[in-house]
Short mmCIF file of C-alpha atoms in Angstrom, two decimals:
data_model
loop_
_atom_site.label_atom_id
_atom_site.label_comp_id
_atom_site.label_asym_id
_atom_site.label_seq_id
_atom_site.Cartn_x
_atom_site.Cartn_y
_atom_site.Cartn_z
CA UNK G 1 -9.62 -16.54 -12.77
CA UNK G 2 -7.11 -18.67 -14.73
CA UNK G 3 -4.40 -16.31 -13.51
CA UNK G 4 -5.52 -16.81 -9.89
CA UNK G 5 -5.33 -20.66 -10.30
CA UNK G 6 -2.00 -20.52 -11.74
CA UNK G 7 -0.63 -18.16 -9.07
CA UNK G 8 -1.88 -20.45 -6.20
CA UNK G 9 0.66 -23.17 -7.10
CA UNK G 10 4.32 -22.65 -7.09
CA UNK G 11 5.17 -25.45 -9.60
CA UNK G 12 2.03 -27.57 -9.99
CA UNK G 13 -0.64 -28.94 -7.61
CA UNK G 14 1.03 -32.35 -7.32
CA UNK G 15 4.60 -31.24 -6.87
CA UNK G 16 3.58 -28.44 -4.41
CA UNK G 17 1.43 -30.95 -2.56
CA UNK G 18 4.41 -33.41 -2.32
CA UNK G 19 6.68 -30.67 -0.85
CA UNK G 20 3.95 -29.58 1.48
CA UNK G 21 3.47 -33.05 2.90
CA UNK G 22 7.20 -33.65 3.00
CA UNK G 23 7.74 -30.47 4.96
CA UNK G 24 4.75 -31.41 7.28
CA UNK G 25 6.05 -34.84 8.08
CA UNK G 26 9.49 -33.45 8.57
CA UNK G 27 8.25 -30.94 11.16
CA UNK G 28 6.01 -33.68 12.69
CA UNK G 29 9.07 -35.84 13.25
CA UNK G 30 11.06 -32.95 14.45
CA UNK G 31 8.43 -32.17 17.00
CA UNK G 32 8.52 -35.78 18.15
CA UNK G 33 12.13 -35.48 19.00
CA UNK G 34 11.75 -31.98 20.47
CA UNK G 35 8.89 -33.18 22.80
CA UNK G 36 10.71 -36.39 23.77
CA UNK G 37 12.75 -34.98 26.63
CA UNK G 38 10.11 -32.44 27.87
CA UNK G 39 8.27 -32.97 31.03
CA UNK G 40 5.77 -34.57 31.89
CA UNK G 41 7.13 -37.81 30.31
CA UNK G 42 3.76 -39.48 30.26
CA UNK G 43 5.07 -42.85 31.36
CA UNK G 44 1.72 -44.42 32.18
CA UNK G 45 0.43 -43.84 28.83
CA UNK G 46 3.64 -45.03 27.29
CA UNK G 47 3.49 -48.31 29.30
CA UNK G 48 -0.26 -48.61 28.34
CA UNK G 49 0.71 -48.20 24.60
CA UNK G 50 3.46 -50.73 25.00
CA UNK G 51 0.82 -53.10 26.24
CA UNK G 52 -1.55 -52.38 23.48
CA UNK G 53 0.97 -52.53 20.74
CA UNK G 54 3.12 -55.34 22.17
CA UNK G 55 0.91 -57.68 24.19
CA UNK G 56 -2.18 -57.32 22.05
CA UNK G 57 -0.30 -58.29 18.90
CA UNK G 58 1.15 -61.41 20.39
CA UNK G 59 -1.61 -63.83 19.29
CA UNK G 60 -1.46 -62.71 15.64
CA UNK G 61 2.37 -62.74 15.61
CA UNK G 62 2.38 -66.19 17.14
CA UNK G 63 0.18 -67.75 14.61
CA UNK G 64 1.75 -66.08 11.65
CA UNK G 65 5.28 -66.70 12.74
CA UNK G 66 4.54 -70.37 13.63
CA UNK G 67 2.90 -71.13 10.35
CA UNK G 68 5.65 -69.21 8.45
CA UNK G 69 8.30 -71.47 10.26
CA UNK G 70 6.48 -74.70 9.37
CA UNK G 71 5.63 -73.70 5.80
CA UNK G 72 9.11 -72.44 4.97
CA UNK G 73 10.72 -75.73 6.23
CA UNK G 74 8.19 -77.78 4.26
CA UNK G 75 8.76 -75.74 1.11
CA UNK G 76 12.59 -75.96 1.41
CA UNK G 77 12.99 -79.54 2.18
CA UNK G 78 12.41 -81.04 -1.34
CA UNK G 79 14.95 -78.58 -2.94
CA UNK G 80 17.63 -79.40 -0.33
CA UNK G 81 16.80 -83.14 -0.64
CA UNK G 82 17.71 -83.09 -4.27
CA UNK G 83 21.23 -82.24 -3.29
CA UNK G 84 21.37 -84.49 -0.20
CA UNK G 85 21.55 -81.33 1.90
CA UNK G 86 18.76 -81.91 4.21
CA UNK G 87 20.95 -81.35 7.19
CA UNK G 88 21.27 -77.75 6.19
CA UNK G 89 17.61 -77.21 6.70
CA UNK G 90 17.96 -75.64 10.18
CA UNK G 91 20.61 -73.28 8.95
CA UNK G 92 18.56 -72.29 5.95
CA UNK G 93 15.48 -71.65 8.03
CA UNK G 94 17.48 -69.66 10.58
CA UNK G 95 19.16 -67.57 8.02
CA UNK G 96 15.79 -66.82 6.18
CA UNK G 97 13.83 -66.15 9.46
CA UNK G 98 16.28 -64.10 11.42
CA UNK G 99 17.85 -62.21 8.54
CA UNK G 100 14.67 -61.42 6.65
CA UNK G 101 11.35 -63.10 7.36
CA UNK G 102 10.89 -62.18 11.08
CA UNK G 103 11.57 -58.47 10.68
CA UNK G 104 9.61 -58.20 7.57
CA UNK G 105 6.64 -60.28 8.60
CA UNK G 106 6.47 -58.69 12.05
CA UNK G 107 6.56 -55.15 10.52
CA UNK G 108 3.85 -55.93 7.99
CA UNK G 109 1.55 -57.48 10.58
CA UNK G 110 2.05 -54.44 12.78
CA UNK G 111 1.52 -52.06 9.91
CA UNK G 112 -1.87 -53.68 9.44
CA UNK G 113 -2.89 -54.10 13.00
CA UNK G 114 -1.03 -51.37 14.99
CA UNK G 115 -0.74 -48.59 12.20
CA UNK G 116 -4.49 -48.84 11.24
CA UNK G 117 -5.42 -48.92 14.96
CA UNK G 118 -3.41 -45.75 15.68
CA UNK G 119 -4.63 -43.96 12.54
CA UNK G 120 -8.28 -44.78 13.34
CA UNK G 121 -8.02 -43.96 17.13
CA UNK G 122 -6.28 -40.59 16.72
CA UNK G 123 -8.44 -39.90 13.59
CA UNK G 124 -11.72 -40.32 15.49
CA UNK G 125 -10.26 -38.28 18.45
CA UNK G 126 -9.63 -35.47 16.02
CA UNK G 127 -12.97 -35.40 14.36
CA UNK G 128 -14.87 -35.63 17.71
CA UNK G 129 -12.71 -32.76 19.14
CA UNK G 130 -11.14 -34.92 21.76
CA UNK G 131 -7.65 -33.60 20.69
CA UNK G 132 -8.94 -30.14 20.92
CA UNK G 133 -10.35 -30.83 24.32
CA UNK G 134 -6.89 -31.95 25.49
CA UNK G 135 -5.38 -28.74 24.10
CA UNK G 136 -7.88 -26.42 25.73
CA UNK G 137 -7.24 -28.20 29.04
CA UNK G 138 -3.61 -27.19 28.61
CA UNK G 139 -2.46 -30.68 28.13
CA UNK G 140 0.02 -31.28 25.21
CA UNK G 141 -1.95 -33.73 23.00
CA UNK G 142 1.10 -34.30 20.87
CA UNK G 143 3.23 -35.48 23.81
CA UNK G 144 0.43 -37.53 25.27
CA UNK G 145 -0.90 -39.10 22.25
CA UNK G 146 1.82 -39.08 19.49
CA UNK G 147 5.08 -39.33 21.52
CA UNK G 148 3.80 -42.34 23.57
CA UNK G 149 2.61 -44.29 20.59
CA UNK G 150 5.65 -43.67 18.37
CA UNK G 151 7.98 -44.51 21.31
CA UNK G 152 5.90 -47.68 22.18
CA UNK G 153 5.87 -48.84 18.53
CA UNK G 154 9.65 -48.30 18.20
CA UNK G 155 10.42 -50.26 21.31
CA UNK G 156 7.95 -53.06 20.84
CA UNK G 157 8.70 -53.88 17.21
CA UNK G 158 12.11 -55.29 17.90
CA UNK G 159 10.82 -57.38 20.89
CA UNK G 160 7.96 -58.67 18.72
CA UNK G 161 10.45 -59.50 15.90
CA UNK G 162 12.64 -61.51 18.36
CA UNK G 163 9.63 -63.36 19.58
CA UNK G 164 8.30 -64.02 16.06
CA UNK G 165 11.87 -65.36 15.09
CA UNK G 166 11.70 -67.63 18.10
CA UNK G 167 8.23 -69.00 17.42
CA UNK G 168 9.13 -69.50 13.67
CA UNK G 169 12.17 -71.49 14.75
CA UNK G 170 9.99 -73.53 16.97
CA UNK G 171 7.63 -74.25 14.09
CA UNK G 172 10.44 -75.21 11.93
CA UNK G 173 11.88 -77.49 14.66
CA UNK G 174 8.43 -79.19 15.06
CA UNK G 175 8.50 -79.98 11.34
CA UNK G 176 12.09 -81.15 11.28
CA UNK G 177 11.85 -83.29 14.39
CA UNK G 178 8.75 -85.00 12.86
CA UNK G 179 10.37 -85.63 9.56
CA UNK G 180 14.22 -86.07 10.30
CA UNK G 181 14.18 -87.02 13.97
CA UNK G 182 16.67 -84.34 14.73
CA UNK G 183 17.31 -83.58 18.41
CA UNK G 184 16.61 -79.99 19.73
CA UNK G 185 20.23 -79.51 20.61
CA UNK G 186 21.45 -80.60 17.12
CA UNK G 187 18.76 -78.39 15.54
CA UNK G 188 19.92 -75.38 17.46
CA UNK G 189 23.56 -75.99 16.86
CA UNK G 190 22.98 -76.32 13.14
CA UNK G 191 20.49 -73.48 12.95
CA UNK G 192 22.63 -70.76 14.70
CA UNK G 193 26.06 -71.85 13.25
CA UNK G 194 25.65 -69.53 10.27
CA UNK G 195 24.13 -66.57 12.07
CA UNK G 196 26.61 -63.77 13.09
CA UNK G 197 26.20 -60.77 15.54
CA UNK G 198 25.73 -58.43 12.57
CA UNK G 199 22.65 -60.50 11.39
CA UNK G 200 21.02 -59.82 14.77
CA UNK G 201 22.01 -56.38 14.97
CA UNK G 202 20.71 -55.80 11.34
CA UNK G 203 17.35 -57.31 12.19
CA UNK G 204 16.96 -55.37 15.40
CA UNK G 205 18.00 -52.09 13.76
CA UNK G 206 15.54 -52.66 10.96
CA UNK G 207 12.73 -53.44 13.31
CA UNK G 208 13.48 -50.32 15.33
CA UNK G 209 13.19 -48.42 12.05
CA UNK G 210 10.06 -50.19 11.16
CA UNK G 211 8.41 -49.53 14.41
CA UNK G 212 9.27 -45.83 14.24
CA UNK G 213 7.84 -45.69 10.76
CA UNK G 214 4.62 -47.52 11.65
CA UNK G 215 4.10 -45.36 14.64
CA UNK G 216 4.96 -42.03 12.91
CA UNK G 217 2.79 -42.73 9.88
CA UNK G 218 -0.23 -43.97 11.95
CA UNK G 219 0.12 -40.90 14.19
CA UNK G 220 0.67 -38.42 11.34
CA UNK G 221 -2.43 -39.73 9.52
CA UNK G 222 -4.56 -39.82 12.57
CA UNK G 223 -3.45 -36.49 14.08
CA UNK G 224 -4.10 -34.64 10.81
CA UNK G 225 -7.45 -36.30 9.97
CA UNK G 226 -10.22 -34.08 8.62
CA UNK G 227 -13.55 -34.73 6.88
CA UNK G 228 -15.61 -36.62 9.55
CA UNK G 229 -15.95 -40.34 9.60
CA UNK G 230 -14.88 -40.67 6.06
CA UNK G 231 -11.60 -39.02 7.11
CA UNK G 232 -11.02 -41.61 9.79
CA UNK G 233 -11.42 -44.38 7.32
CA UNK G 234 -8.96 -42.63 5.01
CA UNK G 235 -6.52 -42.03 7.80
CA UNK G 236 -6.60 -45.81 8.89
CA UNK G 237 -6.16 -46.91 5.30
CA UNK G 238 -3.32 -44.65 4.43
CA UNK G 239 -1.54 -45.49 7.76
CA UNK G 240 -1.33 -49.13 6.49
CA UNK G 241 -0.57 -48.40 2.80
CA UNK G 242 2.01 -45.68 3.47
CA UNK G 243 3.70 -47.75 6.28
CA UNK G 244 4.03 -50.81 4.10
CA UNK G 245 5.48 -48.73 1.15
CA UNK G 246 8.11 -47.22 3.40
CA UNK G 247 8.90 -50.55 5.16
CA UNK G 248 9.83 -52.13 1.80
CA UNK G 249 11.91 -49.02 0.92
CA UNK G 250 13.66 -49.04 4.22
CA UNK G 251 14.30 -52.88 4.09
CA UNK G 252 16.06 -52.40 0.85
CA UNK G 253 18.02 -49.38 1.89
CA UNK G 254 19.10 -50.68 5.33
CA UNK G 255 20.22 -54.03 3.84
CA UNK G 256 22.40 -52.20 1.31
CA UNK G 257 24.00 -50.27 4.07
CA UNK G 258 24.57 -53.12 6.47
CA UNK G 259 25.89 -55.33 3.66
CA UNK G 260 28.49 -52.79 2.91
CA UNK G 261 29.94 -53.52 6.43
CA UNK G 262 30.18 -57.33 5.83
CA UNK C 1 -26.83 -0.61 42.55
CA UNK C 2 -25.94 -2.47 39.36
CA UNK C 3 -22.84 -1.34 37.54
CA UNK C 4 -22.90 -0.35 33.94
CA UNK C 5 -20.85 -2.25 31.45
CA UNK C 6 -18.47 0.67 31.11
CA UNK C 7 -17.72 0.38 34.82
CA UNK C 8 -17.31 -3.42 34.82
CA UNK C 9 -14.11 -5.29 34.13
CA UNK C 10 -13.96 -6.86 30.74
CA UNK C 11 -12.46 -10.33 31.04
CA UNK C 12 -12.52 -10.91 27.28
CA UNK C 13 -12.00 -7.95 24.94
CA UNK C 14 -12.03 -8.42 21.11
CA UNK C 15 -11.48 -5.72 18.65
CA UNK C 16 -11.65 -5.67 14.89
CA UNK C 17 -11.36 -9.44 14.58
CA UNK C 18 -11.07 -11.00 11.08
CA UNK C 19 -10.95 -14.70 10.20
CA UNK C 20 -11.39 -16.29 6.85
CA UNK C 21 -11.04 -19.87 5.61
CA UNK C 22 -9.85 -19.69 2.04
CA UNK C 23 -12.22 -17.30 0.24
CA UNK C 24 -14.84 -17.65 2.98
CA UNK C 25 -14.77 -14.58 5.10
CA UNK C 26 -16.24 -15.79 8.44
CA UNK C 27 -15.61 -13.00 10.86
CA UNK C 28 -15.43 -9.46 9.47
CA UNK C 29 -14.34 -7.07 11.96
CA UNK C 30 -15.90 -8.36 15.23
CA UNK C 31 -15.87 -6.29 18.43
CA UNK C 32 -16.96 -7.96 21.71
CA UNK C 33 -16.57 -7.70 25.40
CA UNK C 34 -17.34 -10.13 28.00
CA UNK C 35 -17.72 -8.60 31.51
CA UNK C 36 -16.82 -10.20 34.81
CA UNK C 37 -19.47 -12.55 36.17
CA UNK C 38 -21.94 -12.32 33.15
CA UNK C 39 -23.39 -14.84 30.81
CA UNK C 40 -23.10 -13.49 27.27
CA UNK C 41 -24.97 -15.49 24.62
CA UNK C 42 -23.72 -15.16 21.09
CA UNK C 43 -26.52 -15.98 18.75
CA UNK C 44 -26.58 -16.60 15.12
CA UNK C 45 -27.31 -19.04 12.25
CA UNK C 46 -25.11 -22.10 11.71
CA UNK C 47 -21.92 -21.40 9.83
CA UNK C 48 -21.79 -17.64 10.79
CA UNK C 49 -18.54 -18.22 12.71
CA UNK C 50 -19.75 -18.41 16.39
CA UNK C 51 -17.66 -21.54 17.14
CA UNK C 52 -14.74 -20.07 15.33
CA UNK C 53 -14.96 -17.02 17.62
CA UNK C 54 -14.66 -19.02 20.92
CA UNK C 55 -12.06 -21.26 19.36
CA UNK C 56 -10.05 -18.04 18.64
CA UNK C 57 -10.54 -16.96 22.31
CA UNK C 58 -9.28 -20.39 23.46
CA UNK C 59 -6.23 -20.20 21.15
CA UNK C 60 -7.25 -23.19 19.10
CA UNK C 61 -7.56 -21.04 15.94
CA UNK C 62 -5.40 -18.05 15.02
CA UNK C 63 -7.19 -14.89 13.81
CA UNK C 64 -6.15 -13.23 10.53
CA UNK C 65 -6.17 -9.77 12.24
CA UNK C 66 -7.55 -8.05 15.14
CA UNK C 67 -6.83 -8.14 18.93
CA UNK C 68 -8.18 -10.77 21.38
CA UNK C 69 -7.46 -9.96 24.99
CA UNK C 70 -8.42 -12.54 27.61
CA UNK C 71 -7.82 -11.87 31.35
CA UNK C 72 -5.43 -9.17 30.32
CA UNK C 73 -3.34 -11.35 27.88
CA UNK C 74 -3.26 -10.90 24.18
CA UNK C 75 -4.02 -14.51 22.99
CA UNK C 76 -2.55 -14.50 19.41
CA UNK C 77 0.84 -13.30 20.79
CA UNK C 78 1.15 -15.92 23.57
CA UNK C 79 3.77 -18.59 23.36
CA UNK C 80 2.82 -22.26 24.12
CA UNK C 81 3.63 -22.01 27.81
CA UNK C 82 1.82 -18.69 28.29
CA UNK C 83 -1.18 -20.02 26.31
CA UNK C 84 -1.38 -23.08 28.48
CA UNK C 85 -1.36 -20.98 31.61
CA UNK C 86 -4.19 -18.92 30.25
CA UNK C 87 -6.11 -22.13 29.26
CA UNK C 88 -6.04 -23.32 32.87
CA UNK C 89 -8.34 -20.35 33.52
CA UNK C 90 -10.72 -21.25 30.65
CA UNK C 91 -13.25 -23.99 30.50
CA UNK C 92 -14.49 -25.12 27.11
CA UNK C 93 -17.58 -27.12 26.70
CA UNK C 94 -17.65 -28.71 23.14
CA UNK C 95 -20.70 -29.11 21.17
CA UNK C 96 -20.32 -32.90 21.08
CA UNK C 97 -18.92 -33.01 24.68
CA UNK C 98 -15.56 -34.41 23.33
CA UNK C 99 -15.39 -36.89 26.30
CA UNK C 100 -12.26 -39.24 25.98
CA UNK C 101 -13.96 -42.44 24.77
CA UNK C 102 -11.36 -44.78 26.14
CA UNK C 103 -11.67 -43.37 29.69
CA UNK C 104 -14.42 -43.77 32.33
CA UNK C 105 -16.24 -40.62 33.58
CA UNK C 106 -13.99 -40.59 36.53
CA UNK C 107 -10.88 -40.92 34.37
CA UNK C 108 -12.11 -38.09 32.09
CA UNK C 109 -12.36 -35.95 35.11
CA UNK C 110 -9.10 -37.01 36.54
CA UNK C 111 -7.20 -36.36 33.24
CA UNK C 112 -6.92 -32.54 33.54
CA UNK C 113 -6.49 -32.76 37.32
CA UNK C 114 -3.53 -35.31 37.22
CA UNK C 115 -1.81 -33.23 34.52
CA UNK C 116 -1.95 -29.88 36.36
CA UNK C 117 -2.44 -30.64 40.06
CA UNK C 118 0.09 -33.46 40.44
CA UNK C 119 0.84 -32.51 44.02
CA UNK C 120 -2.69 -32.99 45.31
CA UNK C 121 -3.27 -35.84 47.73
CA UNK C 122 -5.52 -38.67 46.61
CA UNK C 123 -8.23 -37.76 49.12
CA UNK C 124 -8.32 -34.16 47.58
CA UNK C 125 -8.48 -35.50 44.12
CA UNK C 126 -11.35 -37.78 44.97
CA UNK C 127 -13.10 -34.90 46.68
CA UNK C 128 -12.69 -32.67 43.59
CA UNK C 129 -14.21 -35.34 41.26
CA UNK C 130 -17.13 -35.86 43.64
CA UNK C 131 -17.71 -32.03 43.98
CA UNK C 132 -17.95 -31.48 40.25
CA UNK C 133 -19.99 -34.56 39.60
CA UNK C 134 -22.37 -33.42 42.35
CA UNK C 135 -22.45 -29.94 40.80
CA UNK C 136 -23.67 -31.37 37.51
CA UNK C 137 -25.91 -33.92 39.35
CA UNK C 138 -24.27 -37.07 38.02
CA UNK C 139 -22.52 -38.49 41.05
CA UNK C 140 -23.82 -41.95 40.23
CA UNK C 141 -22.21 -42.00 36.74
CA UNK C 142 -18.65 -41.93 38.07
CA UNK C 143 -17.57 -45.38 36.74
CA UNK C 144 -19.63 -45.36 33.59
CA UNK C 145 -17.98 -45.09 30.07
CA UNK C 146 -18.98 -42.20 27.86
CA UNK C 147 -20.78 -44.68 25.42
CA UNK C 148 -23.13 -45.59 28.21
CA UNK C 149 -24.32 -41.91 28.73
CA UNK C 150 -27.12 -40.10 27.12
CA UNK C 151 -26.48 -36.88 25.06
CA UNK C 152 -27.53 -34.66 28.12
CA UNK C 153 -25.34 -36.63 30.53
CA UNK C 154 -22.37 -36.32 28.15
CA UNK C 155 -22.92 -32.53 28.07
CA UNK C 156 -23.02 -32.54 31.91
CA UNK C 157 -19.84 -34.54 32.27
CA UNK C 158 -18.12 -32.29 29.60
CA UNK C 159 -19.05 -29.28 31.78
CA UNK C 160 -17.85 -31.16 34.89
CA UNK C 161 -14.49 -31.85 33.20
CA UNK C 162 -13.94 -28.15 32.60
CA UNK C 163 -15.11 -27.22 36.05
CA UNK C 164 -12.63 -29.43 37.80
CA UNK C 165 -9.84 -26.92 37.28
CA UNK C 166 -12.13 -24.09 38.49
CA UNK C 167 -11.92 -21.74 35.48
CA UNK C 168 -12.71 -18.10 35.50
CA UNK C 169 -14.19 -18.10 32.06
CA UNK C 170 -16.55 -20.68 30.55
CA UNK C 171 -17.02 -21.11 26.89
CA UNK C 172 -20.03 -23.23 25.92
CA UNK C 173 -20.23 -24.25 22.28
CA UNK C 174 -23.96 -25.10 21.42
CA UNK C 175 -24.66 -26.44 24.88
CA UNK C 176 -28.24 -27.56 23.93
CA UNK C 177 -27.56 -28.76 20.35
CA UNK C 178 -29.19 -32.18 19.68
CA UNK C 179 -31.11 -32.38 23.05
CA UNK C 180 -34.77 -32.68 23.64
CA UNK C 181 -36.51 -29.55 25.20
CA UNK C 182 -36.60 -30.91 28.67
CA UNK C 183 -32.86 -31.88 28.78
CA UNK C 184 -32.09 -28.55 27.09
CA UNK C 185 -33.78 -26.72 29.84
CA UNK C 186 -31.90 -28.81 32.54
CA UNK C 187 -28.60 -27.78 30.75
CA UNK C 188 -29.76 -24.09 30.75
CA UNK C 189 -30.30 -24.35 34.45
CA UNK C 190 -26.94 -26.08 34.93
CA UNK C 191 -25.24 -23.12 33.10
CA UNK C 192 -26.89 -20.63 35.48
CA UNK C 193 -25.98 -22.77 38.43
CA UNK C 194 -22.34 -22.91 37.32
CA UNK C 195 -22.34 -19.10 37.08
CA UNK C 196 -23.69 -18.67 40.59
CA UNK C 197 -21.65 -21.46 42.30
CA UNK C 198 -18.31 -20.98 40.50
CA UNK C 199 -18.59 -17.26 39.76
CA UNK C 200 -17.61 -17.66 36.12
CA UNK C 201 -18.06 -15.33 33.23
CA UNK C 202 -19.42 -17.13 30.31
CA UNK C 203 -19.83 -16.96 26.52
CA UNK C 204 -22.55 -19.32 25.27
CA UNK C 205 -22.66 -20.03 21.57
CA UNK C 206 -26.05 -21.04 20.44
CA UNK C 207 -28.84 -20.76 17.88
CA UNK C 208 -31.39 -21.88 20.39
CA UNK C 209 -33.50 -18.80 21.53
CA UNK C 210 -34.81 -20.53 24.67
CA UNK C 211 -31.20 -21.25 25.70
CA UNK C 212 -30.39 -17.52 25.01
CA UNK C 213 -33.39 -16.25 27.03
CA UNK C 214 -32.83 -18.63 29.89
CA UNK C 215 -29.00 -18.23 30.33
CA UNK C 216 -28.04 -14.85 28.77
CA UNK C 217 -27.59 -11.72 30.88
CA UNK C 218 -26.69 -10.14 27.59
CA UNK C 219 -27.23 -11.29 23.92
CA UNK C 220 -25.09 -10.49 20.97
CA UNK C 221 -26.49 -11.34 17.51
CA UNK C 222 -23.74 -12.37 14.97
CA UNK C 223 -24.92 -11.73 11.37
CA UNK C 224 -22.75 -11.79 8.25
CA UNK C 225 -19.51 -11.84 10.17
CA UNK C 226 -20.26 -8.76 12.44
CA UNK C 227 -22.44 -8.30 15.58
CA UNK C 228 -25.63 -6.73 14.23
CA UNK C 229 -27.22 -6.09 17.69
CA UNK C 230 -26.24 -6.31 21.35
CA UNK C 231 -28.24 -5.97 24.56
CA UNK C 232 -30.80 -7.93 26.60
CA UNK C 233 -32.78 -10.60 24.94
CA UNK C 234 -35.81 -8.30 24.60
CA UNK C 235 -33.64 -5.39 23.32
CA UNK C 236 -32.13 -7.46 20.54
CA UNK C 237 -35.40 -8.87 19.49
CA UNK C 238 -37.19 -5.59 19.50
CA UNK C 239 -34.87 -4.51 16.63
CA UNK C 240 -36.47 -3.85 13.37
CA UNK C 241 -33.59 -5.47 11.45
CA UNK C 242 -35.36 -8.02 9.15
CA UNK C 243 -32.60 -10.54 9.62
CA UNK C 244 -33.00 -10.49 13.35
CA UNK C 245 -36.80 -10.76 13.17
CA UNK C 246 -36.74 -13.72 10.68
CA UNK C 247 -34.30 -15.37 12.99
CA UNK C 248 -36.73 -14.85 15.81
CA UNK C 249 -39.85 -16.00 13.91
CA UNK C 250 -38.11 -19.10 12.49
CA UNK C 251 -37.09 -20.14 15.94
CA UNK C 252 -40.45 -19.63 17.66
CA UNK C 253 -42.85 -20.29 14.83
CA UNK C 254 -40.79 -22.72 12.76
#
């Protein structure tokens, strides 16, 4: 019996489990790219998912981004005032928002909202045999469900990030205009004077990667759900936790890579 | 004159089929034929591998060993494209109907049609939807969402969704599970109507003896991973096998 148990694992249960998941995720991502150019392209579902992921996240993104802009401006003002550098406030906010806050805040919100939604939806489709039903009707459920969602999340995240940056800057301008009576033109000139093309590119690239991560993790967890309704809950939960974990790792890695180009 | 099984064409032919999940051996050398135009009922207790059997036929599960020949094609050896071509000739009615929650009844029916009959004009598509809804007696439910349907209605729509591609073989997984006796009897009638109207050959997985008696031209009793007895309903339950007798007694006397 003991011998049997030992034989079942190559190294140990945890190490084997890690490599099995790593291999499954790799083949899942590989299948995404393989299916991407195969017909039918499922445009209608892709557009529908863009609407679900993009448009339906707007309210939450607007509120969070606006408050982030206002609060960041309010919190930064006293420190800058100490050095008589209040005029740098727009630049400081723009650097913080465009270089870091907008991509990260948007990604974390979407990991919570979109990632859990995808995980729960696909998970419940799996346990209620809806995915099997697609398969036996000779429709490719991977292409229809997974490719469209990963594609939509990857495309929508940069757009939501740019929108979040814009709303944050508007929040910041509102606070600045009320306290320093700065005109909108002056605010814009000051704000964007320190932002380079590489800053925009870096944020867009990171958002693309975050979107891909959120879509992939949500779909992987949902598509491989087992264990009934409890499994659906687990899939939704892991979609959020795992996405957030990878978002922070990717943020760090991509920043290191992009900084090496500066 | 009615032809014997030997003379009739087998549309599904399974030989020496084995399937295990870990240490749990579910199917242990199953042999089965489904002949053209017949309703074959596979009876057995829960967990005896009845659903596994039809999932293997539909290519949803892979067997550990054995041959599964469906419409002249060896299922385990098919590539994805060949398997999809075969699946267009199979209809699978799931135990819990498996209707797409986010789509209306009409969209559920359109889903396979729009994926496989893209060239059809809109009028033909609408006509197909109405024909199958009429066949299952739910024309009025066209614009309803699955959540608004009763269990029996969901089963009917599930069957309608498979019929829309006009399959040659129907696979019913527990068609009467969770339904009251009257609705069950309506589903049994529907299964027989589908056979007559669409000339399908069907495998009906069930543990409901009324369903078996009402729908089965032939009954096969799955016990301990192999078919213990095959024949007409009366033939099977005339058997002196204690396991078959206790199954019969439990169903009809509780």
